[in-house]
């Protein structure tokens, strides 16, 4: 009888220990998912407090930060380039660079746009984006990184090149990597950096203004210069459409950097029509094997600058990969 009671007692202890282990495991899993797996959503009221301005304590007449009233109910893609509300004043922009005259901007941003053979999209993008960002009183410069025709399009590598070339000109603290076919719809989608990387284009019209999957980090994003270096930029291995943005999200996870999004009502975009790039048939395989972020990425980016040219609305850098 005593042996049976001892056996029952040990069994209960064993079950209790197993239950405790399972509970601890479940708690750790939930903590992991919360911290590193889920993208944090910033509400409209918390946008300003999450932005990272430059040190403006020594500057006079800093530009105010305030909510911008939404006056245009049309989609960005529906607004004509001739609409006076979105007309570009080229005389105020020098080689793609602009800063407010009536106050000192709290933000300095380089906007990197990869490009090849989408002239209509580029014209619409520039016509819309300059006045959109100027309403936010941001000091910025537009870089268009054009790839030559010798190889398949490599979006990630063009972003790396734009990053390296922009820093040769100015010490930008904040970078925005932006597709040429996306236009923001809410002026309170501030084109500056938050404390951690931000997925700007979380809600696109072709996906019914929802992100297609929670790890999605493509389209347009902002990131501080040191964080981009920390994850070693984008991979250079993804030629053709797809994969490089998912790889970049994995780089953030690997570095334990939790990205953010603004609320869907703020991060709304419309997609301009264009011919689809040829899909990368090896993208799923590359996502599985491209894990050595220390050795491959920004620090292994090789390219040749063929030509630099200044348009009033942007600086174009033609490169050969």
Tab-separated table of N, CA and C in Angstrom, residues 34 58 65 80 82 88 113 140 147 164 170 186 191 218 250 260 268 272:
chain	number	residue	atom	x	y	z
A	34	UNK	N	5.193	37.760	-29.680
A	34	UNK	CA	4.819	39.157	-29.443
A	34	UNK	C	5.967	40.101	-29.766
A	58	UNK	N	19.440	73.043	-31.326
A	58	UNK	CA	20.229	74.233	-31.624
A	58	UNK	C	19.671	75.018	-32.805
A	65	UNK	N	5.017	69.994	-35.792
A	65	UNK	CA	4.486	68.672	-36.087
A	65	UNK	C	3.008	68.674	-35.712
A	80	UNK	N	-5.288	63.584	-61.114
A	80	UNK	CA	-4.534	63.933	-62.313
A	80	UNK	C	-3.276	64.701	-61.957
A	82	UNK	N	-2.327	67.124	-63.435
A	82	UNK	CA	-2.636	68.531	-63.683
A	82	UNK	C	-3.422	69.159	-62.546
A	88	UNK	N	3.712	70.245	-59.107
A	88	UNK	CA	5.079	70.394	-58.628
A	88	UNK	C	5.637	71.750	-59.048
A	113	UNK	N	14.527	55.057	-54.993
A	113	UNK	CA	13.521	54.463	-55.875
A	113	UNK	C	14.222	53.618	-56.935
A	140	UNK	N	14.255	66.477	-47.795
A	140	UNK	CA	14.438	65.174	-48.424
A	140	UNK	C	15.164	65.319	-49.757
A	147	UNK	N	18.615	50.520	-63.298
A	147	UNK	CA	19.439	49.362	-63.643
A	147	UNK	C	19.556	49.221	-65.152
A	164	UNK	N	24.315	53.440	-50.526
A	164	UNK	CA	25.750	53.750	-50.565
A	164	UNK	C	26.030	55.054	-51.301
A	170	UNK	N	25.665	63.033	-48.558
A	170	UNK	CA	25.154	63.662	-47.337
A	170	UNK	C	24.949	62.594	-46.263
A	186	UNK	N	-2.942	58.992	-47.552
A	186	UNK	CA	-3.221	59.801	-46.369
A	186	UNK	C	-2.016	60.676	-46.056
A	191	UNK	N	6.578	60.805	-43.933
A	191	UNK	CA	7.731	60.232	-44.617
A	191	UNK	C	9.014	60.540	-43.855
A	218	UNK	N	7.086	44.569	-48.071
A	218	UNK	CA	7.452	45.077	-49.387
A	218	UNK	C	6.746	46.369	-49.719
A	250	UNK	N	13.288	38.834	-42.593
A	250	UNK	CA	14.028	37.824	-41.836
A	250	UNK	C	15.310	38.404	-41.239
A	260	UNK	N	7.441	48.058	-37.362
A	260	UNK	CA	6.146	48.640	-37.019
A	260	UNK	C	5.397	49.021	-38.291
A	268	UNK	N	-2.505	53.691	-46.169
A	268	UNK	CA	-3.221	53.310	-47.385
A	268	UNK	C	-2.456	53.771	-48.631
A	272	UNK	N	-0.098	51.862	-59.032
A	272	UNK	CA	-0.207	52.270	-60.427
A	272	UNK	C	-0.091	51.045	-61.330
